[in-house]
XYZ file of C-alpha atoms in Angstrom:
72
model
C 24.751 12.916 -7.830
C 28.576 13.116 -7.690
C 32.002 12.435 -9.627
C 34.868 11.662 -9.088
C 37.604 13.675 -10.443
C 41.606 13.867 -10.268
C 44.507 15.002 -11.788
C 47.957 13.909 -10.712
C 49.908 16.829 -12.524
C 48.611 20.388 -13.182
C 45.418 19.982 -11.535
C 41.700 20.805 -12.532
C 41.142 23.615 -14.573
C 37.520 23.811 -15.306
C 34.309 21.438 -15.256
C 31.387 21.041 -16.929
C 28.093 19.061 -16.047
C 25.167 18.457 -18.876
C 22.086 16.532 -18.316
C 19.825 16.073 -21.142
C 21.690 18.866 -22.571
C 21.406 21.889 -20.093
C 23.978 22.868 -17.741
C 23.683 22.073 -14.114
C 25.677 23.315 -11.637
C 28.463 21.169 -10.229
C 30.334 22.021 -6.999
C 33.752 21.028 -6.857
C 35.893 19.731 -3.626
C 39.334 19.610 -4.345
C 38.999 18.059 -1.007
C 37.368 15.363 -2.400
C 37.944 15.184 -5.503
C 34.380 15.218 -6.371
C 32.210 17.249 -8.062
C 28.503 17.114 -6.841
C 25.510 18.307 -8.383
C 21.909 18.443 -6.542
C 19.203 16.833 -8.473
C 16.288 19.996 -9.044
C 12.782 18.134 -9.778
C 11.516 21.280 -11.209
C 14.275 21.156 -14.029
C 14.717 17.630 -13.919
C 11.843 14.913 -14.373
C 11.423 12.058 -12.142
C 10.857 8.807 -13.049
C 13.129 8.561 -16.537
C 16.645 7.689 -18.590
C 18.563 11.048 -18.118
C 21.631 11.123 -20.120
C 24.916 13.238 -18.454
C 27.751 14.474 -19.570
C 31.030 15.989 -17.307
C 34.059 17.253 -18.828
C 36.711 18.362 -17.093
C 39.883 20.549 -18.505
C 43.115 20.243 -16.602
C 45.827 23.409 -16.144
C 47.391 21.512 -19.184
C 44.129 21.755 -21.466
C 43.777 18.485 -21.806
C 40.177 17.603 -22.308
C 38.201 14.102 -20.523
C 34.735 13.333 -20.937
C 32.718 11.112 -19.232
C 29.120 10.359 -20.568
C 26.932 7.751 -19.623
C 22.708 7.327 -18.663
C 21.586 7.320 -15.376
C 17.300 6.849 -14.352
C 16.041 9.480 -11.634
């Protein structure tokens, strides 16, 4: 699963990826602009709504959050 991320100004500062809750780690590619995350089914269950959260903090400390459900 991956994001899409970008700042125009200061740049990314940190990132942040919840699903259900508990922290996954999230890979960033400045590159890219995309943060990815690889889907573990031993932490993650198959076959259900899974609800994620990513926030991202800029050099500025300003704060976005993107949540939203996605089915795995």
């Amino acid at each position: 699963i991956y994001f899409t991320v970008k700042d125009e100004c200061s740049g990314i500062g940190s990132y942040s990826v919840l699903i259900d809750g508990n922290w996954i780690l999230g890979v960033y590619d400045a590159k890219r602009s995309r943060i990815t995350c690889r889907l573990d089914p031993k932490r993650i269950s198959r076959g259900i709504q899974h609800q994620v959260m990513v926030k991202v903090v800029d050099n500025k400390d300003n704060i976005t959050e993107f949540n939203t459900a996605f089915l795995w």
